[in-house]
Amino acid sequence: MRRNNQAAAEDEAQIDLTPMLDVVFIMLIFFIVTASFIKEAGVEVNRPEASTSNPKDNVNILVAITATNEIWMDQRRIDVRAVRANIERLHAENPKGAVVIQADNESNTKTVTQVLDAAREAGVYDVSLATDDK
């Protein structure tokens, strides 16, 4: 008789965790869907410093230029002749987006100018140069 009472008391004392797991799962889905994902060009560059820099919103096209004048977009190296086509493709995905050029301190002005010209030929006139704050 005593065992039956103990077994019944243990069954009543358990907590059902299913509703809590449902809430946690729904919160996880909510945070994944609403998270803003940071796009990266695919290579780290040493950007020049500027005291008059302003943060840029709606950036969806990042172009990185390394010290050896390699051009990187979407984490892959591309040729200077393919910059325009890649910018057109990315700009078609988000027409309100801007182009940011992340040029290394040691990169040539010629390469930066070619990328800038390619962006303008692609129809994007909101082009900026990324800098580090002092």
XYZ file of N, CA and C in Angstrom:
402
model
N 0.822 -1.185 0.000
C 0.000 0.000 0.000
C 0.865 1.247 0.000
N 1.948 1.149 0.767
C 2.824 2.304 0.851
C 3.489 2.586 -0.496
N 3.842 1.568 -1.244
C 4.477 1.753 -2.549
C 3.520 2.408 -3.541
N 2.320 2.063 -3.537
C 1.351 2.654 -4.453
C 1.200 4.153 -4.206
N 1.220 4.556 -2.956
C 1.117 5.986 -2.633
C 2.361 6.739 -3.098
N 3.547 6.126 -2.943
C 4.784 6.771 -3.392
C 4.814 6.909 -4.908
N 4.412 5.914 -5.642
C 4.392 5.952 -7.094
C 3.405 7.001 -7.583
N 2.280 7.113 -6.966
C 1.276 8.103 -7.355
C 1.792 9.511 -7.070
N 2.496 9.700 -5.970
C 3.042 11.021 -5.619
C 4.134 11.420 -6.602
N 4.959 10.493 -7.054
C 6.011 10.795 -8.014
C 5.415 11.164 -9.376
N 4.352 10.497 -9.790
C 3.709 10.816 -11.062
C 3.110 12.212 -11.044
N 2.559 12.631 -9.938
C 1.954 13.951 -9.834
C 3.004 15.057 -9.735
N 4.201 14.763 -9.274
C 5.226 15.764 -9.043
C 6.013 16.117 -10.295
N 5.883 15.399 -11.377
C 6.640 15.679 -12.592
C 6.101 16.909 -13.299
N 7.020 17.666 -13.909
C 6.661 18.876 -14.641
C 6.760 18.572 -16.133
N 5.760 18.986 -16.865
C 5.744 18.785 -18.314
C 6.541 19.933 -18.963
N 7.647 19.602 -19.625
C 8.521 20.605 -20.240
C 8.175 20.895 -21.697
N 7.208 20.233 -22.247
C 6.867 20.412 -23.658
C 6.472 21.851 -23.997
N 5.617 22.517 -23.233
C 5.284 23.908 -23.577
C 6.496 24.841 -23.520
N 7.383 24.619 -22.564
C 8.570 25.459 -22.461
C 9.484 25.237 -23.668
N 9.642 24.011 -24.105
C 10.465 23.728 -25.270
C 9.846 24.327 -26.532
N 8.529 24.323 -26.617
C 7.862 24.951 -27.759
C 8.146 26.444 -27.803
N 8.071 27.094 -26.664
C 8.332 28.536 -26.593
C 9.783 28.831 -26.959
N 10.712 28.059 -26.458
C 12.126 28.267 -26.775
C 12.378 28.058 -28.260
N 11.772 27.058 -28.848
C 11.935 26.793 -30.276
C 11.364 27.933 -31.111
N 10.217 28.450 -30.748
C 9.614 29.573 -31.472
C 10.483 30.824 -31.343
N 11.037 31.066 -30.165
C 11.930 32.218 -29.982
C 13.185 32.073 -30.833
N 13.722 30.868 -30.910
C 14.897 30.627 -31.736
C 14.608 30.929 -33.201
N 13.474 30.470 -33.690
C 13.089 30.757 -35.074
C 12.928 32.251 -35.276
N 12.306 32.933 -34.335
C 12.117 34.382 -34.445
C 13.451 35.110 -34.542
N 14.410 34.767 -33.699
C 15.699 35.443 -33.714
C 16.506 35.131 -34.975
N 16.390 33.937 -35.492
C 17.096 33.597 -36.731
C 16.519 34.376 -37.899
N 15.204 34.482 -37.958
C 14.558 35.170 -39.075
C 14.818 36.672 -39.030
N 14.808 37.261 -37.847
C 14.950 38.717 -37.740
C 16.389 39.184 -37.626
N 17.335 38.280 -37.528
C 18.738 38.677 -37.391
C 19.226 39.316 -38.687
N 20.031 40.338 -38.539
C 20.635 40.949 -39.731
C 22.004 40.317 -39.917
N 22.190 39.746 -41.055
C 23.427 39.062 -41.336
C 24.415 40.037 -41.953
N 25.640 39.993 -41.516
C 26.675 40.897 -41.993
C 27.349 40.280 -43.204
N 27.386 41.030 -44.278
C 28.069 40.560 -45.474
C 29.524 41.000 -45.411
N 30.376 40.147 -45.897
C 31.787 40.468 -45.938
C 32.301 40.220 -47.345
N 33.317 40.987 -47.694
C 33.871 40.863 -49.034
C 34.686 39.582 -49.185
N 35.247 39.077 -48.119
C 35.965 37.823 -48.192
C 37.439 37.912 -47.875
N 37.942 39.118 -47.642
C 39.348 39.281 -47.334
C 39.488 40.481 -46.393
N 40.452 40.417 -45.502
C 40.684 41.510 -44.552
C 41.664 42.504 -45.158
N 41.313 43.782 -45.091
C 42.178 44.827 -45.636
C 42.475 45.853 -44.553
N 43.616 46.539 -44.677
C 43.976 47.642 -43.788
C 43.466 48.926 -44.411
N 42.328 49.391 -43.916
C 41.695 50.568 -44.501
C 42.384 51.843 -44.026
N 42.367 52.885 -44.841
C 42.951 54.158 -44.422
C 42.111 54.799 -43.315
N 42.736 55.657 -42.523
C 42.026 56.343 -41.457
C 41.456 57.657 -41.970
N 40.306 58.048 -41.405
C 39.679 59.315 -41.766
C 38.961 59.871 -40.547
N 39.067 61.162 -40.349
C 38.405 61.782 -39.202
C 36.996 62.251 -39.546
N 36.640 62.273 -40.806
C 35.320 62.771 -41.218
C 34.427 61.662 -41.761
N 34.648 60.439 -41.354
C 33.857 59.329 -41.885
C 32.461 59.308 -41.275
N 31.499 58.812 -42.055
C 30.110 58.666 -41.618
C 29.671 57.238 -41.856
N 28.895 56.659 -40.924
C 28.397 55.302 -41.155
C 27.413 55.270 -42.314
N 27.389 54.151 -43.020
C 26.570 54.000 -44.219
C 25.493 52.948 -43.971
N 24.247 53.277 -44.310
C 23.144 52.324 -44.207
C 22.894 51.685 -45.568
N 22.154 50.594 -45.569
C 21.749 49.885 -46.794
C 22.933 49.443 -47.649
N 23.944 48.931 -47.003
C 25.099 48.430 -47.745
C 24.867 46.956 -48.028
N 24.819 46.604 -49.296
C 24.670 45.191 -49.621
C 25.723 44.717 -50.611
N 26.544 45.633 -51.131
C 27.579 45.238 -52.071
C 28.916 45.711 -51.517
N 29.736 44.770 -51.109
C 31.065 45.093 -50.598
C 32.113 44.615 -51.591
N 33.034 45.497 -51.914
C 34.133 45.165 -52.819
C 35.417 45.444 -52.049
N 36.254 44.436 -51.886
C 37.514 44.593 -51.175
C 38.665 44.562 -52.172
N 39.626 45.461 -51.960
C 40.838 45.512 -52.788
C 42.022 45.332 -51.857
N 42.805 44.290 -52.083
C 43.925 43.980 -51.205
C 45.144 44.838 -51.554
N 46.190 44.675 -50.770
C 47.431 45.417 -51.001
C 48.089 45.016 -52.316
N 47.798 43.805 -52.794
C 48.352 43.341 -54.075
C 47.379 43.576 -55.229
N 46.366 44.428 -54.998
C 45.377 44.825 -55.997
C 44.486 43.681 -56.469
N 44.250 42.701 -55.612
C 43.281 41.655 -55.904
C 41.903 42.166 -55.501
N 40.902 41.882 -56.299
C 39.541 42.336 -56.033
C 38.726 41.148 -55.541
N 38.040 41.323 -54.405
C 37.249 40.269 -53.791
C 35.812 40.738 -53.626
N 34.870 39.886 -54.025
C 33.442 40.118 -53.821
C 32.796 38.793 -53.445
N 31.891 38.828 -52.487
C 31.190 37.609 -52.050
C 32.150 36.475 -51.716
N 33.218 36.797 -51.042
C 34.211 35.836 -50.569
C 34.881 35.051 -51.687
N 35.030 35.685 -52.836
C 35.784 35.055 -53.923
C 36.519 36.134 -54.705
N 37.641 35.747 -55.235
C 38.480 36.668 -56.004
C 37.925 36.777 -57.417
N 37.822 38.011 -57.914
C 37.309 38.218 -59.265
C 38.256 39.114 -60.042
N 38.133 39.058 -61.345
C 38.922 39.892 -62.236
C 38.267 41.268 -62.340
N 39.054 42.269 -62.651
C 38.534 43.631 -62.746
C 37.469 43.743 -63.837
N 37.559 42.896 -64.859
C 36.560 42.930 -65.938
C 35.218 42.354 -65.504
N 35.194 41.589 -64.429
C 33.951 40.966 -63.960
C 33.279 41.769 -62.858
N 33.872 42.874 -62.441
C 33.303 43.668 -61.351
C 31.934 44.219 -61.733
N 31.816 44.760 -62.922
C 30.552 45.362 -63.357
C 29.421 44.334 -63.344
N 29.661 43.165 -63.903
C 28.617 42.128 -63.954
C 28.198 41.690 -62.554
N 29.169 41.549 -61.655
C 28.846 41.142 -60.284
C 28.063 42.224 -59.550
N 28.428 43.475 -59.750
C 27.693 44.568 -59.115
C 26.280 44.650 -59.672
N 26.118 44.474 -60.979
C 24.777 44.487 -61.572
C 23.908 43.380 -60.985
N 24.486 42.200 -60.823
C 23.738 41.068 -60.266
C 23.322 41.339 -58.830
N 24.250 41.818 -57.999
C 23.940 42.084 -56.601
C 22.996 43.274 -56.448
N 23.125 44.253 -57.327
C 22.246 45.420 -57.268
C 20.820 45.055 -57.695
N 20.687 44.087 -58.583
C 19.356 43.633 -58.992
C 18.638 42.944 -57.830
N 19.383 42.296 -56.943
C 18.787 41.641 -55.775
C 18.260 42.661 -54.771
N 18.949 43.816 -54.635
C 18.540 44.861 -53.703
C 18.804 46.217 -54.350
N 17.844 46.765 -55.085
C 18.072 48.018 -55.816
C 18.337 49.231 -54.930
N 17.940 49.184 -53.660
C 18.163 50.324 -52.769
C 19.518 50.248 -52.077
N 20.279 49.215 -52.324
C 21.561 49.025 -51.667
C 22.645 49.915 -52.235
N 23.718 50.028 -51.485
C 24.851 50.855 -51.875
C 26.089 49.986 -52.047
N 27.094 50.546 -52.704
C 28.370 49.866 -52.900
C 29.391 50.515 -51.982
N 30.131 49.682 -51.265
C 31.221 50.172 -50.423
C 32.500 49.485 -50.871
N 33.500 50.297 -51.180
C 34.801 49.786 -51.599
C 35.714 49.796 -50.381
N 36.237 48.636 -50.021
C 37.171 48.501 -48.913
C 38.558 48.327 -49.504
N 39.254 49.436 -49.697
C 40.571 49.396 -50.333
C 41.663 49.413 -49.274
N 42.670 48.574 -49.464
C 43.818 48.536 -48.568
C 44.650 49.809 -48.744
N 45.395 50.160 -47.684
C 46.284 51.334 -47.742
C 47.288 51.234 -48.878
N 47.723 50.026 -49.187
C 48.776 49.805 -50.172
C 48.242 49.559 -51.587
N 46.941 49.568 -51.774
C 46.386 49.305 -53.110
C 46.578 50.522 -54.013
N 46.585 50.249 -55.320
C 46.769 51.323 -56.307
C 45.485 52.113 -56.493
N 45.652 53.383 -56.763
C 44.506 54.243 -57.061
C 43.846 53.800 -58.359
N 44.632 53.263 -59.269
C 44.093 52.801 -60.553
C 43.049 51.709 -60.340
N 43.331 50.749 -59.463
C 42.401 49.653 -59.207
C 41.124 50.177 -58.547
N 41.274 51.089 -57.598
C 40.107 51.671 -56.929
C 39.241 52.417 -57.943
N 39.891 53.164 -58.841
C 39.155 53.912 -59.865
C 38.443 52.974 -60.829
N 39.076 51.869 -61.189
C 38.429 50.902 -62.077
C 37.181 50.304 -61.425
N 37.255 50.003 -60.133
C 36.100 49.454 -59.425
C 34.999 50.510 -59.325
N 35.368 51.740 -59.035
C 34.397 52.830 -58.964
C 33.708 53.038 -60.312
N 34.478 53.032 -61.391
C 33.903 53.173 -62.730
C 32.969 52.006 -63.067
N 33.359 50.801 -62.681
C 32.519 49.627 -62.951
C 31.189 49.732 -62.212
N 31.225 50.254 -60.987
C 29.983 50.414 -60.223
C 29.073 51.438 -60.889
N 29.652 52.517 -61.345
C 28.836 53.552 -62.003
C 28.318 53.072 -63.353
N 29.111 52.281 -64.076
C 28.640 51.713 -65.341
C 27.502 50.725 -65.101
N 27.498 50.104 -63.913
C 26.434 49.161 -63.558
C 25.167 49.891 -63.125
N 25.222 51.210 -63.029
C 24.047 51.988 -62.659
C 23.930 52.289 -61.182
N 24.973 52.040 -60.419
C 24.962 52.326 -58.982
C 25.786 53.594 -58.748
N 25.132 54.629 -58.239
C 25.828 55.897 -58.012
C 26.045 56.176 -56.537
N 25.523 55.302 -55.676
C 25.746 55.426 -54.247
C 26.948 54.562 -53.875
N 28.149 55.098 -54.126
C 29.386 54.363 -53.912
C 30.203 55.102 -52.861
N 30.745 54.352 -51.893
C 31.547 54.941 -50.825
C 32.836 54.178 -50.649
N 33.794 54.824 -50.014
C 35.075 54.209 -49.692
C 35.113 53.988 -48.189
N 35.346 52.746 -47.765
C 35.368 52.417 -46.352
C 36.691 52.863 -45.728
N 36.579 53.460 -44.524
C 37.756 53.914 -43.787
C 37.649 53.490 -42.335
N 38.747 53.578 -41.612
C 38.761 53.363 -40.174
C 38.681 54.712 -39.493
N 37.989 54.774 -38.360
C 37.930 56.016 -37.593
C 39.249 56.224 -36.863
N 39.602 57.487 -36.683
C 40.829 57.798 -35.933
C 40.593 57.626 -34.463
